[in-house]
């Protein structure tokens, strides 16, 4: 290059040769801020005449004003953007932060709501309880006028960041229904609204009987019911509303379990509390070492902390907004007057962060904890949104809901036309997140639920400690009903401690309905247990169709590593199923079409349970090139007591399968890696590094949270 040209290029302004972005326009929020200030300073100035805002709502007003200016004269250029920095501290919101189309940023520079560094910035739906009086009995008492006046009620409490529970009967285990009783005229045709109890289990003399909640456990769901009346002579209790069905699986038959919750007479264990709504008096029994001076007690006030409210009919979406490094906490749930009973997964419940009509919205590096319902919900019309590297813990129900299907009472889908193409939920992601300790109020909550949604991805997450199911995909029953759930991917997750003997008919990964293109692969699923039947690793239910489940490791389940109730043309391949308790594989309905293809799988167990359980009476399935091994009982038998040779000769299955030791390195200690000479590899089994499933090794946004006590015991 000529020297003169080099010199001329060097003299050009830097922007001409390497255009750069302007610094974002910053607004600040801090606990010591003031909403009358400009919000442009991170801290108050020396004269305390200017500084950060005090609330996120005031920051939202400022952001909207700037966005409106930018829309008119491009004052906010594409290369700049707007950031809201929220300093560490506790922000008790008096109302949800509601984002609409006015809060949208340009695609090039999303509006960023970011937490401070070093300590959490907590956007709370709760209120700190103060004014405690310690009685001679050691109990703390505080009178809450808003409760007494009927303006506030709550059914959750947290002390020093840990959930506390209301008193219950029995304190350990469950009561059981003594006898089924026909519903009243009000419940007839809808569900069951009464049952007979054993004398002494329910006491008509309990204080504030109308505030006692009866939690009735069905198979895969549970109802919470309010007491309307008690017939002491007949030992019968009647409720203010019915269960969702009269059928045994959702009704109140004899022998089913229940709890009596919020019983003042049972208030006797440290950590328990009771709220007397009539007087407004809150009573708390402190744990050892707790004092009013060293204990922060918080009760919830809001059901939702952030609501992203796009207007689908008007096509006014909320676009290009990101939440980074924030904590959302303390959301409420209170039992409705008629009680609560929902068929499955409790997806009608609110979430701490919930959205409709969101496009390009991200929740990244955030913590959501201490919820009454779900943590996060992306509903109708949400597209290209993500939850990444988040911690969701201590959840009243479940973790994340994607798509629609929650029922008419759900804000997520209410008033939206399902035929409207813009109402479809698509391309939603949940990645690299820890989702744990759910179902603390509602045991049927799901770790990640995908309803009517397509092209969603749930990957590299750690999901554990739920009482129902880890991941659920699909929201139709049978083959005829149209489904918007398709091409969803569940991959590289670690799913553990599911069911725990609380509910039944559950799984690590559960699918429903026609779902072409959906794949479940490279997941590790273990320790899945059920109260009654169920407790599977992979479960294709109710018409599951077109689903591929490949290269998963499943071990220590109850009723089988894999179960298909009924479905069509699913593929189950290259999986390891180990150490189920009562049977290894289950199929519960014979059909006239190909149910599934089960090939190149390893099935390993050491107990006396059968390899194949339930209904294998027809041959509308394919089993081949599998490896089966039970070192204690190597003479594996097949349905009808058939030997392996007779099974192949008479039924035609497993022609290239083998009964042989797969040569796991140390299965007794959960090391299911294969030796190089494993006979499974000769069958074409595709081994994979299951140690890569779960969270990526990086710092978590919330650090170490206090332990979360179990909801049921």
XYZ file of C-alpha atoms in Angstrom:
713
model
C 0.000 0.000 0.000
C 1.438 3.478 -0.873
C 2.704 5.378 2.171
C 0.521 8.434 1.435
C -2.626 6.206 1.522
C -1.601 4.724 4.845
C -1.163 8.240 6.252
C -4.571 9.402 4.977
C -6.307 6.359 6.469
C -4.635 6.988 9.801
C -5.934 10.567 9.881
C -9.570 9.545 9.305
C -11.871 9.652 12.370
C -12.130 6.309 14.138
C -15.899 6.216 13.626
C -15.434 6.302 9.882
C -13.316 3.179 9.825
C -14.795 1.310 12.785
C -18.218 2.643 13.628
C -19.123 1.854 17.253
C -22.240 1.824 19.264
C -23.086 4.632 21.629
C -23.245 3.939 25.323
C -26.790 2.935 26.334
C -29.051 5.438 27.991
C -29.023 4.425 31.657
C -31.712 4.721 34.279
C -30.969 3.629 37.837
C -33.167 2.267 40.611
C -31.950 1.933 44.187
C -33.445 1.388 47.654
C -32.324 4.883 48.700
C -33.665 6.493 45.527
C -36.564 8.851 45.020
C -39.148 8.791 42.264
C -38.941 12.582 42.003
C -35.328 12.374 40.854
C -34.069 11.894 37.293
C -32.897 8.313 37.709
C -29.766 9.170 35.743
C -27.389 8.829 38.707
C -26.452 5.512 40.275
C -26.420 7.058 43.765
C -27.778 10.272 45.328
C -25.561 13.322 44.837
C -24.054 15.134 47.779
C -26.936 17.586 48.012
C -29.471 14.705 47.667
C -31.300 16.664 45.017
C -30.876 14.029 42.345
C -30.137 10.352 42.063
C -31.743 7.009 41.220
C -35.427 6.214 41.162
C -36.912 4.334 44.088
C -39.244 2.051 42.109
C -39.228 0.043 38.911
C -42.591 1.570 38.017
C -41.068 5.047 37.870
C -38.203 3.681 35.783
C -40.758 2.188 33.426
C -42.347 5.613 32.938
C -38.959 7.078 32.038
C -38.184 4.257 29.617
C -41.544 4.655 27.918
C -41.022 8.385 27.485
C -37.657 7.814 25.827
C -39.000 5.038 23.610
C -41.841 7.276 22.490
C -39.326 10.019 21.658
C -37.245 7.535 19.732
C -40.254 6.421 17.743
C -40.922 10.016 16.724
C -37.483 11.399 15.922
C -35.113 8.452 16.400
C -33.714 10.106 19.522
C -32.929 6.626 20.735
C -30.904 5.308 17.840
C -30.583 1.672 16.908
C -26.985 1.786 18.081
C -27.794 2.988 21.565
C -30.597 1.360 23.529
C -31.965 1.783 27.046
C -30.831 0.006 30.198
C -32.406 0.034 33.649
C -29.888 -0.841 36.366
C -31.480 -2.011 39.610
C -29.122 -1.788 42.566
C -28.906 -4.607 45.116
C -31.663 -4.492 47.682
C -35.225 -5.480 48.478
C -38.046 -3.890 46.476
C -41.538 -4.623 47.794
C -43.857 -4.016 44.844
C -47.325 -2.678 45.560
C -48.511 -3.880 42.141
C -47.065 -5.989 39.331
C -44.727 -4.462 36.782
C -46.911 -4.684 33.668
C -45.169 -4.357 30.295
C -47.144 -3.606 27.139
C -46.233 -2.725 23.577
C -45.116 0.699 24.828
C -42.211 -0.984 26.613
C -40.769 -2.678 23.517
C -37.257 -1.982 22.314
C -35.733 -2.245 18.837
C -34.451 -5.652 17.769
C -30.890 -4.327 17.605
C -30.926 -3.073 21.218
C -33.501 -4.731 23.494
C -34.556 -2.810 26.565
C -32.492 -4.280 29.377
C -33.628 -4.573 32.996
C -30.523 -5.607 34.887
C -29.739 -6.396 38.502
C -26.874 -4.898 40.444
C -23.579 -6.632 40.999
C -22.445 -8.470 44.101
C -25.803 -8.945 45.836
C -29.331 -9.693 44.644
C -31.824 -7.094 43.556
C -35.081 -8.648 44.743
C -38.373 -7.657 43.141
C -40.769 -9.014 45.727
C -44.488 -9.578 45.761
C -44.322 -9.772 49.534
C -44.371 -7.567 52.599
C -42.000 -7.704 55.562
C -43.836 -8.479 58.791
C -42.840 -6.150 61.623
C -44.134 -5.262 65.066
C -43.626 -8.689 66.623
C -44.435 -9.241 70.295
C -42.857 -12.242 71.987
C -45.149 -13.878 74.515
C -44.234 -15.787 77.634
C -44.964 -18.956 75.698
C -42.197 -18.014 73.222
C -44.624 -17.446 70.377
C -44.311 -14.360 68.216
C -47.460 -12.409 67.490
C -48.138 -9.485 65.184
C -51.468 -7.849 64.401
C -51.957 -6.981 60.727
C -54.760 -4.424 60.277
C -55.028 -5.085 56.526
C -55.820 -8.721 57.279
C -58.305 -7.835 59.984
C -60.039 -5.412 57.623
C -60.361 -8.029 54.890
C -57.875 -6.327 52.550
C -55.147 -8.967 52.722
C -54.857 -12.703 53.231
C -52.007 -15.104 52.656
C -51.280 -18.823 52.893
C -47.470 -18.736 52.681
C -44.712 -17.354 54.883
C -40.932 -17.201 54.651
C -38.483 -16.642 57.497
C -34.870 -15.831 56.629
C -35.424 -16.919 53.037
C -36.908 -20.316 53.932
C -40.491 -21.456 53.506
C -42.563 -22.074 56.616
C -45.739 -24.142 56.665
C -49.109 -23.847 58.317
C -50.091 -26.474 60.929
C -51.737 -29.614 59.652
C -53.368 -32.812 60.790
C -51.972 -35.380 60.803
C -48.474 -34.033 61.390
C -46.935 -37.098 59.714
C -48.517 -39.160 56.965
C -52.122 -38.788 55.847
C -55.708 -39.391 56.854
C -57.726 -41.659 54.577
C -61.330 -41.256 53.487
C -63.552 -43.647 55.443
C -66.303 -43.947 52.837
C -67.485 -42.398 49.613
C -70.646 -40.298 49.889
C -72.826 -39.277 46.916
C -72.425 -35.595 46.070
C -74.974 -33.022 47.080
C -77.360 -31.541 44.557
C -74.903 -28.691 44.048
C -72.073 -31.087 43.199
C -74.063 -33.620 41.183
C -72.958 -33.799 37.575
C -69.787 -31.830 38.321
C -67.755 -33.707 40.905
C -67.767 -34.931 44.469
C -68.209 -32.427 47.265
C -68.277 -34.540 50.418
C -66.952 -37.695 52.038
C -67.147 -39.654 55.283
C -64.227 -39.410 57.688
C -63.138 -41.485 60.628
C -64.326 -40.029 63.939
C -61.722 -37.662 65.347
C -59.888 -36.986 62.089
C -61.901 -33.824 61.413
C -63.160 -31.858 64.389
C -66.180 -29.557 63.996
C -64.839 -27.594 66.955
C -61.700 -26.433 65.170
C -61.163 -22.682 65.254
C -62.257 -20.796 62.100
C -63.457 -23.976 60.434
C -64.142 -22.174 57.154
C -60.409 -21.416 56.884
C -59.342 -25.049 57.269
C -58.322 -26.540 53.927
C -58.811 -30.188 53.081
C -56.207 -31.292 50.562
C -57.457 -34.461 48.895
C -54.973 -36.561 46.904
C -56.231 -38.275 43.757
C -53.960 -40.219 41.389
C -52.104 -37.573 39.368
C -53.762 -34.495 40.863
C -54.887 -33.086 44.201
C -57.795 -30.862 45.207
C -57.942 -28.214 47.935
C -61.411 -27.855 49.354
C -63.089 -25.512 51.851
C -65.353 -26.900 54.545
C -68.979 -25.824 54.242
C -70.493 -28.065 56.904
C -69.776 -31.055 59.124
C -72.264 -33.685 60.195
C -70.617 -34.824 63.416
C -73.137 -37.604 64.030
C -72.608 -39.064 60.569
C -68.878 -38.145 60.384
C -69.429 -36.486 57.031
C -67.809 -33.304 55.727
C -69.301 -31.223 52.904
C -67.305 -28.700 50.880
C -68.087 -25.374 49.249
C -67.275 -26.784 45.816
C -66.707 -30.153 44.120
C -63.710 -31.955 42.721
C -63.205 -31.776 38.975
C -64.805 -35.179 38.334
C -66.850 -37.879 40.041
C -64.594 -40.579 38.610
C -62.337 -42.462 40.980
C -59.184 -40.941 39.521
C -60.304 -37.438 40.507
C -63.023 -37.998 43.067
C -63.206 -38.797 46.765
C -63.435 -42.593 47.091
C -62.799 -44.583 50.237
C -59.148 -45.116 51.033
C -57.838 -42.028 49.274
C -55.574 -39.772 51.317
C -56.177 -36.272 52.563
C -54.727 -33.639 54.886
C -56.374 -30.999 57.051
C -54.282 -27.829 56.665
C -54.380 -24.557 58.578
C -55.644 -26.068 61.826
C -54.891 -23.702 64.708
C -55.140 -26.515 67.242
C -52.224 -28.250 65.499
C -49.898 -25.256 65.905
C -47.163 -26.838 68.007
C -43.971 -27.344 65.988
C -41.180 -24.746 65.544
C -41.429 -23.091 62.163
C -45.215 -23.323 61.951
C -47.519 -20.311 61.829
C -51.188 -19.424 61.862
C -53.079 -16.384 60.570
C -56.376 -15.539 62.233
C -58.181 -13.624 59.532
C -60.923 -12.367 61.833
C -58.538 -10.654 64.273
C -55.609 -10.096 61.913
C -53.258 -11.814 64.362
C -50.309 -13.733 62.912
C -48.698 -16.268 65.259
C -45.281 -17.755 64.526
C -43.375 -20.457 66.409
C -39.693 -19.629 65.876
C -36.974 -22.129 65.165
C -34.158 -22.487 67.667
C -32.015 -19.360 67.586
C -34.505 -17.175 65.740
C -35.332 -13.802 67.256
C -37.305 -10.878 65.846
C -33.983 -9.033 65.574
C -32.206 -11.649 63.452
C -35.173 -12.938 61.443
C -36.817 -11.377 58.407
C -40.347 -12.669 57.940
C -42.102 -12.056 54.627
C -45.692 -12.776 53.609
C -46.851 -12.609 49.975
C -49.166 -9.938 48.643
C -49.048 -10.228 44.815
C -49.755 -13.300 42.683
C -47.519 -12.013 39.895
C -44.442 -9.788 40.001
C -43.995 -9.147 36.262
C -46.761 -9.406 33.670
C -45.872 -9.085 30.005
C -49.188 -8.164 28.435
C -49.118 -8.092 24.673
C -52.385 -7.238 22.924
C -52.926 -10.064 20.443
C -56.106 -8.776 18.749
C -54.452 -5.392 18.174
C -51.126 -7.025 17.222
C -49.381 -4.908 19.857
C -46.711 -7.329 21.027
C -44.163 -6.775 23.778
C -40.904 -7.110 21.903
C -37.185 -7.129 22.594
C -37.063 -6.887 26.372
C -34.495 -8.661 28.549
C -34.337 -9.296 32.295
C -30.835 -10.137 33.490
C -29.460 -10.864 36.942
C -32.643 -10.101 38.903
C -34.448 -12.015 41.640
C -38.243 -12.341 41.607
C -39.771 -13.656 44.809
C -42.665 -14.026 47.237
C -45.797 -14.534 45.162
C -49.167 -15.355 46.647
C -51.794 -17.982 46.203
C -55.016 -18.148 48.191
C -57.686 -20.793 48.008
C -60.782 -19.527 46.141
C -64.141 -19.597 47.951
C -65.271 -22.693 46.011
C -61.941 -24.452 46.483
C -59.612 -25.624 43.741
C -59.681 -28.791 41.688
C -57.972 -29.042 38.298
C -57.520 -32.117 36.087
C -53.772 -32.097 35.531
C -50.500 -30.268 36.171
C -52.095 -27.225 37.891
C -51.361 -25.134 34.810
C -54.278 -22.830 35.539
C -52.262 -21.275 38.371
C -50.523 -17.907 37.995
C -46.766 -17.445 37.665
C -44.366 -14.946 39.195
C -43.456 -13.864 35.651
C -46.114 -14.456 33.028
C -46.451 -13.368 29.445
C -48.761 -13.324 26.456
C -47.912 -11.769 23.129
C -44.199 -11.613 23.963
C -41.688 -11.637 21.116
C -37.956 -11.785 21.707
C -38.237 -11.574 25.505
C -35.399 -13.084 27.530
C -35.042 -13.989 31.203
C -31.370 -14.704 31.756
C -29.243 -15.231 34.830
C -32.277 -14.578 37.042
C -33.623 -16.246 40.155
C -37.302 -16.941 40.800
C -38.026 -18.350 44.222
C -40.705 -18.540 46.903
C -43.772 -18.718 44.656
C -47.398 -19.596 45.261
C -47.878 -20.929 41.737
C -45.431 -21.381 38.872
C -42.209 -19.432 38.400
C -42.420 -18.414 34.716
C -45.104 -18.743 32.045
C -44.961 -17.905 28.335
C -48.489 -18.266 26.980
C -50.459 -17.372 23.872
C -48.642 -15.525 21.123
C -45.201 -15.849 22.717
C -42.391 -16.506 20.254
C -38.612 -16.519 20.248
C -38.426 -16.122 24.022
C -35.934 -17.789 26.328
C -35.204 -18.671 29.930
C -31.493 -19.238 30.298
C -29.095 -19.842 33.188
C -31.793 -19.190 35.766
C -32.462 -20.638 39.198
C -36.083 -21.497 39.974
C -36.577 -22.900 43.462
C -39.070 -23.243 46.300
C -42.080 -23.283 44.012
C -45.678 -23.513 45.152
C -46.486 -25.403 41.946
C -44.044 -25.825 39.042
C -41.188 -24.197 37.178
C -41.914 -23.056 33.616
C -45.047 -23.199 31.451
C -44.711 -22.901 27.684
C -47.774 -22.505 25.480
C -51.499 -22.606 26.102
C -53.967 -25.077 27.492
C -54.460 -23.909 31.054
C -58.233 -23.630 31.032
C -60.633 -20.681 30.810
C -59.724 -19.367 34.251
C -56.108 -18.821 33.259
C -55.027 -15.290 32.403
C -52.521 -16.798 29.993
C -55.125 -17.846 27.446
C -58.335 -16.058 28.425
C -60.117 -14.168 25.643
C -57.697 -15.376 22.962
C -58.999 -17.007 19.810
C -57.205 -20.359 19.353
C -57.828 -20.066 15.601
C -55.814 -16.829 15.497
C -52.419 -17.755 13.987
C -50.734 -15.027 16.019
C -51.899 -16.745 19.217
C -49.668 -19.768 18.555
C -46.693 -20.171 20.888
C -43.459 -21.065 19.094
C -39.684 -21.264 19.524
C -39.511 -20.945 23.289
C -36.397 -22.114 25.133
C -35.502 -23.179 28.667
C -31.782 -23.832 28.900
C -28.952 -24.255 31.430
C -31.273 -23.653 34.366
C -31.784 -25.207 37.775
C -35.467 -25.915 38.429
C -35.992 -27.512 41.804
C -38.070 -28.014 44.937
C -41.527 -27.669 43.425
C -45.043 -28.613 44.405
C -44.766 -27.133 47.893
C -48.440 -26.133 47.856
C -49.691 -27.869 44.705
C -48.017 -31.270 44.326
C -49.163 -31.707 40.714
C -46.935 -28.856 39.486
C -44.534 -29.731 36.627
C -40.849 -28.847 36.291
C -41.313 -27.696 32.679
C -44.718 -27.962 31.013
C -45.218 -27.605 27.243
C -48.862 -27.387 26.211
C -49.948 -26.167 22.796
C -46.558 -24.940 21.603
C -44.167 -25.871 18.807
C -40.434 -25.843 18.116
C -39.622 -25.389 21.803
C -36.372 -26.579 23.358
C -35.760 -27.648 26.951
C -32.078 -28.465 27.256
C -29.170 -28.797 29.687
C -31.256 -28.184 32.784
C -31.172 -29.738 36.223
C -34.745 -30.581 37.295
C -35.252 -32.218 40.661
C -37.487 -32.608 43.680
C -41.015 -32.561 42.263
C -44.014 -34.627 43.355
C -45.505 -35.195 39.911
C -43.588 -35.025 36.609
C -40.299 -33.491 35.502
C -41.116 -32.451 31.911
C -44.550 -32.743 30.272
C -45.084 -32.280 26.510
C -48.436 -31.990 24.730
C -51.990 -31.145 25.750
C -54.384 -33.342 23.753
C -55.831 -36.765 24.554
C -56.192 -39.320 21.773
C -55.561 -39.183 18.041
C -58.395 -37.076 16.652
C -58.057 -33.827 18.562
C -55.865 -31.281 16.731
C -52.629 -30.432 18.515
C -50.333 -27.459 18.239
C -47.609 -29.351 20.111
C -45.021 -30.564 17.628
C -41.289 -30.487 16.942
C -40.426 -29.910 20.575
C -37.059 -31.043 21.902
C -36.186 -32.270 25.410
C -32.432 -32.824 25.497
C -29.394 -33.126 27.775
C -31.340 -32.623 31.007
C -30.826 -34.308 34.357
C -34.175 -35.129 35.961
C -34.217 -36.659 39.437
C -36.209 -37.171 42.630
C -39.585 -37.160 40.906
C -42.857 -38.311 42.477
C -41.387 -39.276 45.847
C -44.392 -41.435 46.637
C -46.825 -38.503 46.779
C -48.785 -38.827 43.488
C -49.167 -41.569 40.868
C -49.241 -41.923 37.067
C -46.134 -39.765 36.622
C -42.765 -39.766 34.909
C -39.477 -38.062 34.354
C -40.630 -37.119 30.845
C -44.322 -37.426 30.004
C -45.959 -36.891 26.602
C -49.550 -36.446 25.476
C -51.236 -36.619 22.088
C -50.099 -36.284 18.501
C -46.717 -34.574 18.460
C -44.805 -35.149 15.208
C -41.157 -34.218 15.228
C -40.873 -34.186 19.015
C -37.657 -35.686 20.370
C -36.511 -36.674 23.859
C -32.809 -37.413 23.825
C -29.602 -37.423 25.891
C -31.389 -37.037 29.225
C -30.486 -38.668 32.528
C -33.572 -39.592 34.562
C -33.365 -41.324 37.914
C -35.129 -41.906 41.212
C -38.742 -41.720 40.078
C -41.266 -43.102 42.536
C -45.058 -43.078 42.828
C -47.570 -43.578 45.604
C -49.555 -46.223 43.712
C -49.018 -47.129 40.076
C -46.668 -45.333 37.731
C -43.347 -43.780 38.400
C -41.815 -44.238 34.954
C -38.770 -42.697 33.332
C -40.218 -42.149 29.838
C -44.000 -42.231 29.450
C -45.894 -41.894 26.176
C -49.517 -41.444 27.193
C -52.958 -40.914 25.632
C -52.295 -41.068 21.903
C -48.654 -39.952 21.906
C -47.656 -40.074 18.252
C -44.554 -39.388 16.182
C -42.163 -39.029 19.124
C -38.550 -40.212 19.206
C -36.970 -41.068 22.566
C -33.314 -41.855 22.017
C -30.053 -42.076 23.962
C -31.484 -41.519 27.418
C -30.230 -43.049 30.651
C -33.066 -44.038 33.001
C -32.558 -45.791 36.327
C -34.260 -46.469 39.651
C -37.864 -45.985 38.641
C -40.896 -47.685 40.121
C -43.119 -49.295 37.490
C -40.730 -49.310 34.543
C -38.104 -47.314 32.744
C -40.450 -46.937 29.754
C -44.228 -47.118 29.535
C -46.627 -46.515 26.690
C -50.289 -46.342 27.614
C -51.337 -45.977 24.027
C -49.808 -44.245 21.040
C -48.666 -44.602 17.489
C -45.351 -44.953 15.669
C -43.054 -43.780 18.421
C -39.361 -44.701 18.359
C -37.531 -45.804 21.512
C -33.882 -46.455 20.659
C -30.351 -46.459 22.112
C -31.528 -45.961 25.694
C -30.372 -47.550 28.924
C -33.162 -48.647 31.284
C -31.900 -49.936 34.615
C -33.231 -51.138 37.940
C -36.961 -50.477 37.801
C -38.763 -51.958 40.797
C -41.898 -53.745 39.616
C -41.301 -54.300 35.885
C -38.802 -52.959 33.408
C -40.963 -52.038 30.414
C -44.718 -51.529 30.317
C -47.335 -51.339 27.595
C -50.917 -51.003 28.746
C -53.087 -51.109 25.619
C -53.186 -53.307 22.530
C -53.954 -51.375 19.327
C -54.531 -52.009 15.633
C -51.574 -49.962 14.460
C -47.837 -49.893 15.170
C -47.504 -48.724 18.751
C -43.750 -48.181 18.831
C -40.411 -49.456 17.696
C -38.080 -50.457 20.546
C -34.566 -51.117 19.214
C -30.931 -51.067 20.344
C -31.802 -50.497 24.001
C -30.123 -51.932 27.073
C -32.407 -53.180 29.843
C -30.645 -54.138 33.085
C -32.110 -55.131 36.428
C -31.243 -57.259 39.458
C -34.626 -57.944 41.106
C -37.263 -60.594 40.403
C -39.617 -58.319 38.489
C -40.547 -59.217 34.897
C -38.956 -57.642 31.857
C -42.306 -56.859 30.179
C -45.365 -55.884 32.185
C -49.058 -55.319 31.467
C -50.462 -55.873 27.944
C -48.229 -57.365 25.218
C -51.011 -59.573 23.896
C -50.849 -58.373 20.293
C -47.824 -57.857 18.049
C -48.325 -54.274 16.888
C -44.910 -53.240 18.153
C -41.305 -53.923 17.186
C -38.694 -55.231 19.623
C -35.289 -56.019 18.169
C -31.517 -55.635 18.561
C -31.900 -55.047 22.291
C -29.739 -56.318 25.121
C -31.436 -57.716 28.223
C -29.569 -58.701 31.380
C -30.411 -59.711 34.916
C -27.297 -61.111 36.625
C -29.332 -62.656 39.457
C -31.988 -64.210 37.234
C -30.392 -64.691 33.793
C -33.211 -66.954 32.549
C -35.281 -63.985 31.365
C -38.923 -64.819 30.730
C -41.347 -63.085 28.390
C -45.160 -62.692 28.453
C -46.928 -65.999 28.877
C -43.874 -67.429 30.618
C -42.108 -67.867 27.295
C -38.403 -68.507 27.200
C -36.281 -66.219 25.062
C -36.163 -68.852 22.320
C -39.928 -69.424 22.418
C -40.581 -65.669 22.421
C -38.587 -65.283 19.229
C -40.038 -68.387 17.601
C -43.701 -67.927 18.526
C -43.990 -64.140 18.553
C -41.268 -63.171 16.080
C -39.739 -60.390 18.179
C -36.138 -59.792 19.265
C -34.663 -61.855 16.434
C -31.328 -60.046 16.759
C -31.558 -59.227 20.463
C -29.309 -60.883 23.045
C -29.376 -61.789 26.700
C -25.890 -60.855 27.836
C -23.950 -58.790 30.347
C -23.676 -55.232 28.932
C -20.422 -54.770 30.883
C -21.273 -51.546 32.686
C -18.275 -50.227 34.576
C -20.005 -50.076 37.992
C -23.810 -50.204 37.872
C -24.083 -50.691 41.643
C -22.741 -47.143 42.000
C -24.644 -45.655 39.050
C -21.741 -45.880 36.598
C -23.405 -47.033 33.412
C -20.512 -46.407 31.071
C -19.769 -49.362 28.836
C -16.564 -51.321 28.570
C -15.054 -51.291 25.092
C -15.959 -54.956 24.577
C -19.643 -54.540 25.524
C -21.897 -56.774 23.387
C -24.369 -53.888 23.174
C -21.986 -52.061 20.853
C -22.038 -55.008 18.467
C -25.817 -54.578 18.224
C -25.325 -51.015 17.000
C -26.059 -49.359 20.342
C -24.921 -45.722 20.180
C -23.151 -44.887 23.423
C -22.943 -41.279 24.638
C -21.333 -39.379 27.484
C -24.195 -39.065 29.935
C -21.980 -37.077 32.319
C -22.560 -34.100 30.017
C -26.287 -34.009 30.779
C -27.535 -31.320 33.126
C -26.170 -27.920 34.000
C -23.071 -26.509 32.385
C -20.351 -25.823 34.984
C -20.703 -22.112 35.638
C -21.617 -19.924 38.625
C -25.276 -19.896 39.502
C -27.080 -16.540 39.715
C -28.453 -17.151 43.194
C -25.504 -18.892 44.798
C -26.569 -21.257 47.544
C -30.149 -20.872 48.706
C -31.330 -22.069 52.119
C -32.644 -25.598 52.062
C -36.248 -26.001 50.975
C -38.289 -28.119 53.399
C -40.514 -30.807 51.882
C -44.131 -29.992 51.245
C -45.387 -33.497 52.036
C -44.018 -36.182 54.299
